[in-house]
Tab-separated table of C-alpha atoms and ligand atoms in Angstrom:
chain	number	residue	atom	x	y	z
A	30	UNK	CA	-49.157	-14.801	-82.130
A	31	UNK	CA	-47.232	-15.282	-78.903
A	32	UNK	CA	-44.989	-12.798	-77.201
A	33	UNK	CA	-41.833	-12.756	-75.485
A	34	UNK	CA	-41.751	-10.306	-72.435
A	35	UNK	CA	-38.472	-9.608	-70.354
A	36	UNK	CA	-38.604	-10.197	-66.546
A	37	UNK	CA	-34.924	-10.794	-64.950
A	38	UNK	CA	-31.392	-11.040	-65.952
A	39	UNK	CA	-30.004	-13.659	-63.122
A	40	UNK	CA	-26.075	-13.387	-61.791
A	41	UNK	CA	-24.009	-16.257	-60.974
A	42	UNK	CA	-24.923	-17.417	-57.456
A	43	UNK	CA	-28.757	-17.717	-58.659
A	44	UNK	CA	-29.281	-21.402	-58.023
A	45	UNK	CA	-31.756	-22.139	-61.204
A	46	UNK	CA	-29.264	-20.001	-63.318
A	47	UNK	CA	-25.777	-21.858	-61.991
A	48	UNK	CA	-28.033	-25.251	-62.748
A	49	UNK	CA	-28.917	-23.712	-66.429
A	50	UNK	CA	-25.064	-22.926	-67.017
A	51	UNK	CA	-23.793	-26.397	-65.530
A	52	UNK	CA	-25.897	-27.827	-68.244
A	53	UNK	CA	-24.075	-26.727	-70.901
A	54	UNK	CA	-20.623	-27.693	-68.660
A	55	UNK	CA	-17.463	-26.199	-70.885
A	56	UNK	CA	-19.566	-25.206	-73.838
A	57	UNK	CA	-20.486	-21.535	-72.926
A	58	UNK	CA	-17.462	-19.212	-73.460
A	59	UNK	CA	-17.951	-17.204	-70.096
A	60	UNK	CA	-19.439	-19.818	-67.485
A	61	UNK	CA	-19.647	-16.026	-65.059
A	62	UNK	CA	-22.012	-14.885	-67.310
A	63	UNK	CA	-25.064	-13.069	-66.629
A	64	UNK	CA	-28.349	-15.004	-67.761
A	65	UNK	CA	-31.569	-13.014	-69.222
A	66	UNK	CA	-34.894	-14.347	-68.757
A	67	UNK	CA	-38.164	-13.595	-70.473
A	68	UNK	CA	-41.702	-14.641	-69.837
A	69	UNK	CA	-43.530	-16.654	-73.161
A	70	UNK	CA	-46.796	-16.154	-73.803
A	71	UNK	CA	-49.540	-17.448	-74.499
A	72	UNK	CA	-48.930	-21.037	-72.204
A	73	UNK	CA	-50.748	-23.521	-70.680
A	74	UNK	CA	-47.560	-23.086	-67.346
A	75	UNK	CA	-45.072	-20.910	-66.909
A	76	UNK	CA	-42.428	-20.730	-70.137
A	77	UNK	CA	-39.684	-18.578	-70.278
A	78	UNK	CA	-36.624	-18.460	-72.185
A	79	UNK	CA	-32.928	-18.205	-70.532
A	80	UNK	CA	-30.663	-16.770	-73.060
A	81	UNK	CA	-26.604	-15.648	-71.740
A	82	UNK	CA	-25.012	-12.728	-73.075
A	83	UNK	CA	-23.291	-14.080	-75.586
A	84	UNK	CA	-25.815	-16.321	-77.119
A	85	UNK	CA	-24.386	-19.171	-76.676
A	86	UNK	CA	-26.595	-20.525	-74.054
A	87	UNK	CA	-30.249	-20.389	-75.629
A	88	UNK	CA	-33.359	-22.510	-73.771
A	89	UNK	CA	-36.946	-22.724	-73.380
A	90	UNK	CA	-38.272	-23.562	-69.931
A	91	UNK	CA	-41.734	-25.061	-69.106
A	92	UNK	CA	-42.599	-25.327	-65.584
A	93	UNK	CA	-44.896	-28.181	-65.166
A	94	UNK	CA	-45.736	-26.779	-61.423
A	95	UNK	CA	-47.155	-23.386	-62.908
A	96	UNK	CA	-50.203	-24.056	-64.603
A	97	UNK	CA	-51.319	-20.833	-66.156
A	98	UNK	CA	-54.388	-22.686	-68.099
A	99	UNK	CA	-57.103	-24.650	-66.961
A	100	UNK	CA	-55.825	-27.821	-66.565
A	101	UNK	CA	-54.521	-27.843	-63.661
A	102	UNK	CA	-55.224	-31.509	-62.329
A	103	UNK	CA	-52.027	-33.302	-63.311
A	104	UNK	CA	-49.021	-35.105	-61.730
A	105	UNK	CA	-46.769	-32.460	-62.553
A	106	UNK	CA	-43.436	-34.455	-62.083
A	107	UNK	CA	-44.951	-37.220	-64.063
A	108	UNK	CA	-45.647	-34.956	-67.076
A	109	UNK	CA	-42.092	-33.438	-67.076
A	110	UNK	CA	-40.969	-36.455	-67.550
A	111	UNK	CA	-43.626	-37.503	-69.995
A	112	UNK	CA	-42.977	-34.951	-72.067
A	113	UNK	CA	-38.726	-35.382	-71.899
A	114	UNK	CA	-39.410	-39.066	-72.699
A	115	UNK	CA	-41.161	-38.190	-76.065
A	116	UNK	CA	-39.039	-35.539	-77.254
A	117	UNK	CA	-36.360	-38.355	-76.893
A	118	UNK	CA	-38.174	-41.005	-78.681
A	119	UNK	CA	-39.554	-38.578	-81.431
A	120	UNK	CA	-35.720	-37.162	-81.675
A	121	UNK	CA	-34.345	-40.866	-81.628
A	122	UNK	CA	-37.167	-41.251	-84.954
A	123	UNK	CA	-35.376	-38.664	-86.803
A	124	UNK	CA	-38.101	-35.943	-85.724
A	125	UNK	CA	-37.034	-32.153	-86.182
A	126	UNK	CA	-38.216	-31.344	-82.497
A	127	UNK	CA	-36.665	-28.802	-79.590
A	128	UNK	CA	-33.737	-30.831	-77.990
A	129	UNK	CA	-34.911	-31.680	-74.890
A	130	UNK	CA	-31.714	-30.946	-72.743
A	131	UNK	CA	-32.677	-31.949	-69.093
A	132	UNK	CA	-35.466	-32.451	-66.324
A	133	UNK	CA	-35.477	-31.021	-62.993
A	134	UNK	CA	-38.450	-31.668	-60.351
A	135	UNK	CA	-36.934	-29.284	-57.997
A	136	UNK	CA	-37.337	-26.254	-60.204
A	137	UNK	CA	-41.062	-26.298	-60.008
A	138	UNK	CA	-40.695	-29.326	-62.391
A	139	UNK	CA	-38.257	-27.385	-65.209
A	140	UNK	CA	-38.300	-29.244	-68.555
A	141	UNK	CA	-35.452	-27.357	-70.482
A	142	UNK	CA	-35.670	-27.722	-74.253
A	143	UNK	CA	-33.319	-25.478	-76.861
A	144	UNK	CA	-34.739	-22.098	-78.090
A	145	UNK	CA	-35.657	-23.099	-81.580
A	146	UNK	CA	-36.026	-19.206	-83.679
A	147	UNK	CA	-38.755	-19.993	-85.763
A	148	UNK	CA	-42.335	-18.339	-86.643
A	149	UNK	CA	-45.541	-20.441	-86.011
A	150	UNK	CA	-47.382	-22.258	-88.959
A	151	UNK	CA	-50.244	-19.983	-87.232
A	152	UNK	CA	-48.742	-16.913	-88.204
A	153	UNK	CA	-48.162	-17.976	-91.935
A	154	UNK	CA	-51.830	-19.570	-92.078
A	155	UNK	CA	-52.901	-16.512	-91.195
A	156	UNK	CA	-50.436	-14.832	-93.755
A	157	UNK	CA	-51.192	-16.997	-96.383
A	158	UNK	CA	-47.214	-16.794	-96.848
A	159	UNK	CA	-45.849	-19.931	-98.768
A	160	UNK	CA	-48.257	-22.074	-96.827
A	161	UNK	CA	-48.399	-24.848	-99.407
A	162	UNK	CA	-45.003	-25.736	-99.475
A	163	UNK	CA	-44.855	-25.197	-95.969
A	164	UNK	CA	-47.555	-27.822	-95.554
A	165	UNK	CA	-45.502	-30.343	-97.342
A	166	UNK	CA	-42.912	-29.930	-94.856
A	167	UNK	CA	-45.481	-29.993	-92.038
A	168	UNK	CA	-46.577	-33.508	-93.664
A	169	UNK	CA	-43.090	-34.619	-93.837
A	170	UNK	CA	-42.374	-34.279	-89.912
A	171	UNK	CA	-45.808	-36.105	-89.318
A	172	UNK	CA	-44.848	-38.829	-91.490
A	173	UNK	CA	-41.709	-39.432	-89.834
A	174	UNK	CA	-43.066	-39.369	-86.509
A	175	UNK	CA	-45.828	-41.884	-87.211
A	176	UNK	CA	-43.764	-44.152	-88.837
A	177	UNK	CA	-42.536	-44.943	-85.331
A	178	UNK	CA	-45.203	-47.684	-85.100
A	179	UNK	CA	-46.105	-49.356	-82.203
A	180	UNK	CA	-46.934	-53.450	-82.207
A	181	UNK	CA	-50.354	-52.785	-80.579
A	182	UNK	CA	-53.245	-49.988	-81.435
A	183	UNK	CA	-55.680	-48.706	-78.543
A	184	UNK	CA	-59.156	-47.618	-80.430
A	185	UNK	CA	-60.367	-47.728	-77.090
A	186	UNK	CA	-58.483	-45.001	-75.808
A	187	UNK	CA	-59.324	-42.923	-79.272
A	188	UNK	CA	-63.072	-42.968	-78.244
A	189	UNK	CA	-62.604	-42.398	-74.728
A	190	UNK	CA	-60.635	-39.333	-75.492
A	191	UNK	CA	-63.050	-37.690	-77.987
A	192	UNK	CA	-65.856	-38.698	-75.510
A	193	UNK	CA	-63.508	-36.721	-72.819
A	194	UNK	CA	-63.265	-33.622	-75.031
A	195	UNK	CA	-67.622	-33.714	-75.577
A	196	UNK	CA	-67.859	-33.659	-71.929
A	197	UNK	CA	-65.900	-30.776	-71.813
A	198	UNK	CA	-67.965	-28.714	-74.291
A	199	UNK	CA	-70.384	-29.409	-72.110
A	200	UNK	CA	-73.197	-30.080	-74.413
A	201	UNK	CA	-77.427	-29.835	-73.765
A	202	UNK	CA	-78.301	-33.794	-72.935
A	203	UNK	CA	-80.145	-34.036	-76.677
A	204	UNK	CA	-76.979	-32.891	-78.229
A	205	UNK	CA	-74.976	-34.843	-76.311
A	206	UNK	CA	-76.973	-38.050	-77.142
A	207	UNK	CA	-76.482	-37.049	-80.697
A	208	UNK	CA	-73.054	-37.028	-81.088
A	209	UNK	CA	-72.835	-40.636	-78.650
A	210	UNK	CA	-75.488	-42.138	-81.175
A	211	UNK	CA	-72.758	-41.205	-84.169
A	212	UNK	CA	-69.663	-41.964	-82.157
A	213	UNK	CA	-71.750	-45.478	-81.970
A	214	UNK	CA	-72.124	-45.625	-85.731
A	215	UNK	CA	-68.551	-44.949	-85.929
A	216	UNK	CA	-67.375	-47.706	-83.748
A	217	UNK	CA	-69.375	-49.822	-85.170
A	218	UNK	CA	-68.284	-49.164	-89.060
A	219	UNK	CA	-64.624	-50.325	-88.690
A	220	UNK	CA	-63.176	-47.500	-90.188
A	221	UNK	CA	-61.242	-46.649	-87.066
A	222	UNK	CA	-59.783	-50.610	-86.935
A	223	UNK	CA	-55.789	-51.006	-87.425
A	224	UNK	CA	-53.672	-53.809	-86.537
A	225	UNK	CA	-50.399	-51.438	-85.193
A	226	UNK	CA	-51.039	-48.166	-83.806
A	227	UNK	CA	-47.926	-45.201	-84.222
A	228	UNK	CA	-46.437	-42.426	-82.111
A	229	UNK	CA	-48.455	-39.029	-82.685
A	230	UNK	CA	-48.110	-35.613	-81.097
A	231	UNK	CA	-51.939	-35.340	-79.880
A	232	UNK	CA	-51.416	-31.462	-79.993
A	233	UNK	CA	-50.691	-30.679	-83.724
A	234	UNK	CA	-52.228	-27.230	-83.054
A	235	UNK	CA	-50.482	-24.388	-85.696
A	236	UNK	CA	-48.634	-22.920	-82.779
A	237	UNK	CA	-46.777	-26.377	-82.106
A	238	UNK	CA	-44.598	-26.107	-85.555
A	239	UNK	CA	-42.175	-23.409	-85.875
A	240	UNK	CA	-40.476	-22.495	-89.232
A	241	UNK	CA	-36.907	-21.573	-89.042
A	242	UNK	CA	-34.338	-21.234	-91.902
A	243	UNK	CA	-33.710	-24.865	-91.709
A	244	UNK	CA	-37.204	-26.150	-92.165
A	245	UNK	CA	-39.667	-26.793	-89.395
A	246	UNK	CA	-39.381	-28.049	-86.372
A	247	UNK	CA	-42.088	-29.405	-83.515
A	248	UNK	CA	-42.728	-28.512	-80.033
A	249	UNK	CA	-44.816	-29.483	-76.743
A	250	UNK	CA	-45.465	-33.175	-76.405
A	251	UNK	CA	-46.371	-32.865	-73.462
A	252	UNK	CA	-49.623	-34.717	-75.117
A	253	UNK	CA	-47.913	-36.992	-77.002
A	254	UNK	CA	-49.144	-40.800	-77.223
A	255	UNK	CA	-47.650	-44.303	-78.879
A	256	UNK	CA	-50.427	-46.924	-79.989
A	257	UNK	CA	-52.134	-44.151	-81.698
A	258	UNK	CA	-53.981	-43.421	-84.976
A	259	UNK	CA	-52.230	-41.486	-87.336
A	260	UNK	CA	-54.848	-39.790	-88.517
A	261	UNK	CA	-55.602	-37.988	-85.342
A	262	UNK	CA	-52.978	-35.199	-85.951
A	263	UNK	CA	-54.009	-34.751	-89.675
A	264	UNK	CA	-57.650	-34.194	-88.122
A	265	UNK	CA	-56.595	-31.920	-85.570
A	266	UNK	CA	-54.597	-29.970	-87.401
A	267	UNK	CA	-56.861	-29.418	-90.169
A	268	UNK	CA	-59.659	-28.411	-87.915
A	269	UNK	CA	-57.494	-25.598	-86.668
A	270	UNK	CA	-56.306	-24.714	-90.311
A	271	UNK	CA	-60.134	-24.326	-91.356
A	272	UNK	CA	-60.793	-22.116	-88.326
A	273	UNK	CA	-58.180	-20.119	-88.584
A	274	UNK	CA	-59.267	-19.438	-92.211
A	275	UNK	CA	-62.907	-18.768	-91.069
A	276	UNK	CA	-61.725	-16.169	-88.530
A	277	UNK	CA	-59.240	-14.420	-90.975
A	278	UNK	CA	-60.989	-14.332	-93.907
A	279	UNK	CA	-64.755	-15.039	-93.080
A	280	UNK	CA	-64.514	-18.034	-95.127
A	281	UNK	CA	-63.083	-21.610	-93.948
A	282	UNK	CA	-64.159	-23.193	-97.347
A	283	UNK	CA	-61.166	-21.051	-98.816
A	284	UNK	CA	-58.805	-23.656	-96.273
A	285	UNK	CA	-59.935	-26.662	-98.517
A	286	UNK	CA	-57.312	-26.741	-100.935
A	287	UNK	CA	-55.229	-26.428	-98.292
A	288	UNK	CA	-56.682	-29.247	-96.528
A	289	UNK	CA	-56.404	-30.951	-99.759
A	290	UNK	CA	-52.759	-30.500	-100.885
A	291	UNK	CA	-51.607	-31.155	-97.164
A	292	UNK	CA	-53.203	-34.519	-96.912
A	293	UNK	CA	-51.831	-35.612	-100.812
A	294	UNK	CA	-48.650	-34.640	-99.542
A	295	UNK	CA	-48.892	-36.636	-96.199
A	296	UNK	CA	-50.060	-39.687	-98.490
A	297	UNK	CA	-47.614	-39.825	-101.231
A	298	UNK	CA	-50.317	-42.708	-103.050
A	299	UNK	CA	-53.366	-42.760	-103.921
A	300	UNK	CA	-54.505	-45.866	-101.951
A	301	UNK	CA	-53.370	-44.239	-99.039
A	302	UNK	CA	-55.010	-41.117	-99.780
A	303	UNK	CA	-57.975	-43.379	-99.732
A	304	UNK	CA	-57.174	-44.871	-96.540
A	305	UNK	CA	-56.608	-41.577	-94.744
A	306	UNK	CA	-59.916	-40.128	-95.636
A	307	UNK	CA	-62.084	-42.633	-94.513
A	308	UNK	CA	-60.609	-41.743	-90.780
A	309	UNK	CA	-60.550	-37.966	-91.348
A	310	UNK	CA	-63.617	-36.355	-90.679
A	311	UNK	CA	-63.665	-38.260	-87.147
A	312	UNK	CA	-60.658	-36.540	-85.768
A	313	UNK	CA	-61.439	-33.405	-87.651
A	314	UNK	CA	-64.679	-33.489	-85.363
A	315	UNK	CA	-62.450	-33.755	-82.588
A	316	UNK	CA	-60.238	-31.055	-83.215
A	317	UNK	CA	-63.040	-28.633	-83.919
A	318	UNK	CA	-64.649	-29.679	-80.237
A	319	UNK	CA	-61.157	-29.627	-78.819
A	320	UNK	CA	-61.620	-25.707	-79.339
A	321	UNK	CA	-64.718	-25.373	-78.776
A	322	UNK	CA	-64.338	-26.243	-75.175
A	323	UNK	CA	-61.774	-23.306	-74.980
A	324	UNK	CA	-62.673	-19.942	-74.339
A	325	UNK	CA	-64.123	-18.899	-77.546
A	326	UNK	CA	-67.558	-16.991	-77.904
A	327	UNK	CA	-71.200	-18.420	-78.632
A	328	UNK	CA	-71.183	-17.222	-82.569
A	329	UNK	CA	-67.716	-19.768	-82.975
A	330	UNK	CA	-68.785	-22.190	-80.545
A	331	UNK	CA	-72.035	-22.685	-82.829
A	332	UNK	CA	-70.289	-23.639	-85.358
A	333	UNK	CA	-67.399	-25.070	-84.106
A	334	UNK	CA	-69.724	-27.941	-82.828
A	335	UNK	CA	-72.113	-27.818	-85.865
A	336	UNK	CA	-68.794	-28.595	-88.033
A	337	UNK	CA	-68.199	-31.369	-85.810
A	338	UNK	CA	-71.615	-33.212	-86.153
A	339	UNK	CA	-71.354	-32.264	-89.922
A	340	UNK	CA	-67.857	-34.192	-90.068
A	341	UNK	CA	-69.427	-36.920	-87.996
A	342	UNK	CA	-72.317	-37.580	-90.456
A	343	UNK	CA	-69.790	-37.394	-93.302
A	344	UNK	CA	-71.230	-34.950	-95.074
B	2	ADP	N1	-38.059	-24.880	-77.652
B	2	ADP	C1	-38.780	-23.789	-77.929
B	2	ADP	N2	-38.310	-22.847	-78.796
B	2	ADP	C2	-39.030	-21.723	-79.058
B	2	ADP	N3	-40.211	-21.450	-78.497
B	2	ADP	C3	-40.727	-22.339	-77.636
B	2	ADP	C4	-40.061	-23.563	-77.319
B	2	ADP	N4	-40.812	-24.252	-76.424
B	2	ADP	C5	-41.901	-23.499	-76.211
B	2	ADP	N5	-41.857	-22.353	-76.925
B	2	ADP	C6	-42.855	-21.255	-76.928
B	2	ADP	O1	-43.634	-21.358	-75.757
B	2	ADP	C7	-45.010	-21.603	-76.079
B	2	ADP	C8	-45.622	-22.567	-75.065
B	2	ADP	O2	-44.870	-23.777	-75.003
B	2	ADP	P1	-45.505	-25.198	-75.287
B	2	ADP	O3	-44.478	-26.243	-75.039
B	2	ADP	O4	-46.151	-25.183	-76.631
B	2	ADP	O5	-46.574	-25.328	-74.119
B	2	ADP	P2	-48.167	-25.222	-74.081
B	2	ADP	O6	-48.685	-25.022	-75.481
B	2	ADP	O7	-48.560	-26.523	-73.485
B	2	ADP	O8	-48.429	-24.067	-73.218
B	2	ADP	C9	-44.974	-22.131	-77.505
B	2	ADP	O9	-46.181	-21.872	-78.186
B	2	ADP	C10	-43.811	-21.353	-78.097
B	2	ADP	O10	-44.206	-20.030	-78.430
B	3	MG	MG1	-48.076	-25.474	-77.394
């Protein structure tokens, strides 16, 4: 689950590296110091980490102008920035998230966030290793992050999203017109309606939450939204959780308790408990198309999308 490969050590004079060290202006012990870079994978750009002899100077770089993945149709300055603007308001919310430390177009659009040293919820879903109480704490960062409510809610822009995502799966035109007759039904029912919308981080994938000593802490919002539904990352990440199980242990009905205890735990009540599942299976559809429209192969893309039309239909 990700890998950290070294590349370079750079020596004072290297312009990126005396930028890096300026940074951190009379906080590293030996500002000479040699700087030792290694590549992050996998990434959607170019990450790599910058770490100085000592330690003492620790960061993760993304590199908005190296797109590795295939999105590669993007304003790359615009979503450095994007992405430095949310770690600041989810930081400013009392969010556990990588500091975001600067911005820097000229770098092939560096973002530099601290090196958090923490193992990927993926790794323990996959581990089964404490993953309930884990989820707790998972819930506990999403909480805190959504209560950062915004005055306004855009269902529009939920829709128009998920009906992004279906045309990148890329669907036969009777499928398609399937799943646009139930995203209909679920305009139509309401159960997507809120009066104030909340910050979310649109990308609550497993590999997005890192467990250190501390507790957990999340990365990459590059995706992340205000005016949202909160529900959307409990969907997402859930999807992901039940596939993950599926793949591992040839069973994702073994994720439901899972599923279960993470969602109690996000509620706290009963009535919201309620609340929250009404929304649910919607953005669970979503995050099972989300990956279907990745590389995966035909057997999991089956029924990656029959999932989704089963959450869709509620049953
Ligand atoms: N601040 C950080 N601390 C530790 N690892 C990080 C940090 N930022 C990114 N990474 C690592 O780099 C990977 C890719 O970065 P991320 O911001 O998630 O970009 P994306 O998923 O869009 O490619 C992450 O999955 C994680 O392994
Ligand atoms: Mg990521």
């Amino acid at each position: 689950m990700g890998s950290e490969r070294y590349v370079a050590t750079l020596t004072p004079g290297d312009l990126f590296r005396d930028w890096l060290v300026s940074l951190y202006d009379g906080r590293l012990r030996d500002p000479a110091c040699r700087v030792k870079v290694s590549l992050i994978r996998p990434a959607s750009h170019t990450v790599c980490r910058y770490t100085s002899e000592e330690g003492d100077l620790d960061v993760v770089v993304k590199f908005f102008a190296e797109p590795t993945g295939r999105n590669r149709e993007y304003d790359p300055a615009r979503a450095m920035k994007r992405e430095y603007r949310m770690l600041k308001m989810a930081q400013k919310a009392q969010v556990p998230v990588a500091g975001p430390v600067a911005v820097n177009r000229t770098f092939n659009c560096a973002l530099v966030t601290t090196y958090v040293p923490g193992t990927p919820l993926g790794t323990h879903i996959k581990n089964r290793s404490s993953l309930s109480s884990r989820l707790s704490a998972v819930a506990g960062v999403m909480r805190r992050l959504h209560a950062r409510s915004s005055s306004s809610y855009e269902k529009t822009r939920e829709f128009s999203t998920f009906h992004d995502v279906l045309d990148q799966v890329g669907l036969p035109d009777d499928d398609r017109d399937r799943f646009n007759r139930l995203l209909g039904e679920w305009w139509r029912s309401g159960d997507l309606d809120r009066r104030r919308g909340c910050m979310i981080h649109r990308d609550a994938t497993p590999a997005n939450y890192l467990f250190t000593e501390d507790g957990v802490t999340a990365i990459d919002f590059e995706s992340a939204w205000t005016r949202a539904h909160p529900v959307h990352d409990l969907g997402i990440l859930c999807a992901e959780m039940k596939n993950l199980f599926r793949k591992r242990y040839g069973d994702p009905g073994a994720a439901e308790p899972y599923v279960g205890h993470f969602l109690r735990e996000y509620a706290g009540s009963t009535d919201e408990f309620e609340a929250i599942t009404t929304a649910f299976p919607f953005f669970m559809a979503e995050g099972y198309l989300r990956t279907a429209r990745l590389k995966v192969d035909d057997g999991d893309r089956r029924w990656l999308i029959r999932e989704a039309e089963r959450c869709l239909k509620r049953r």
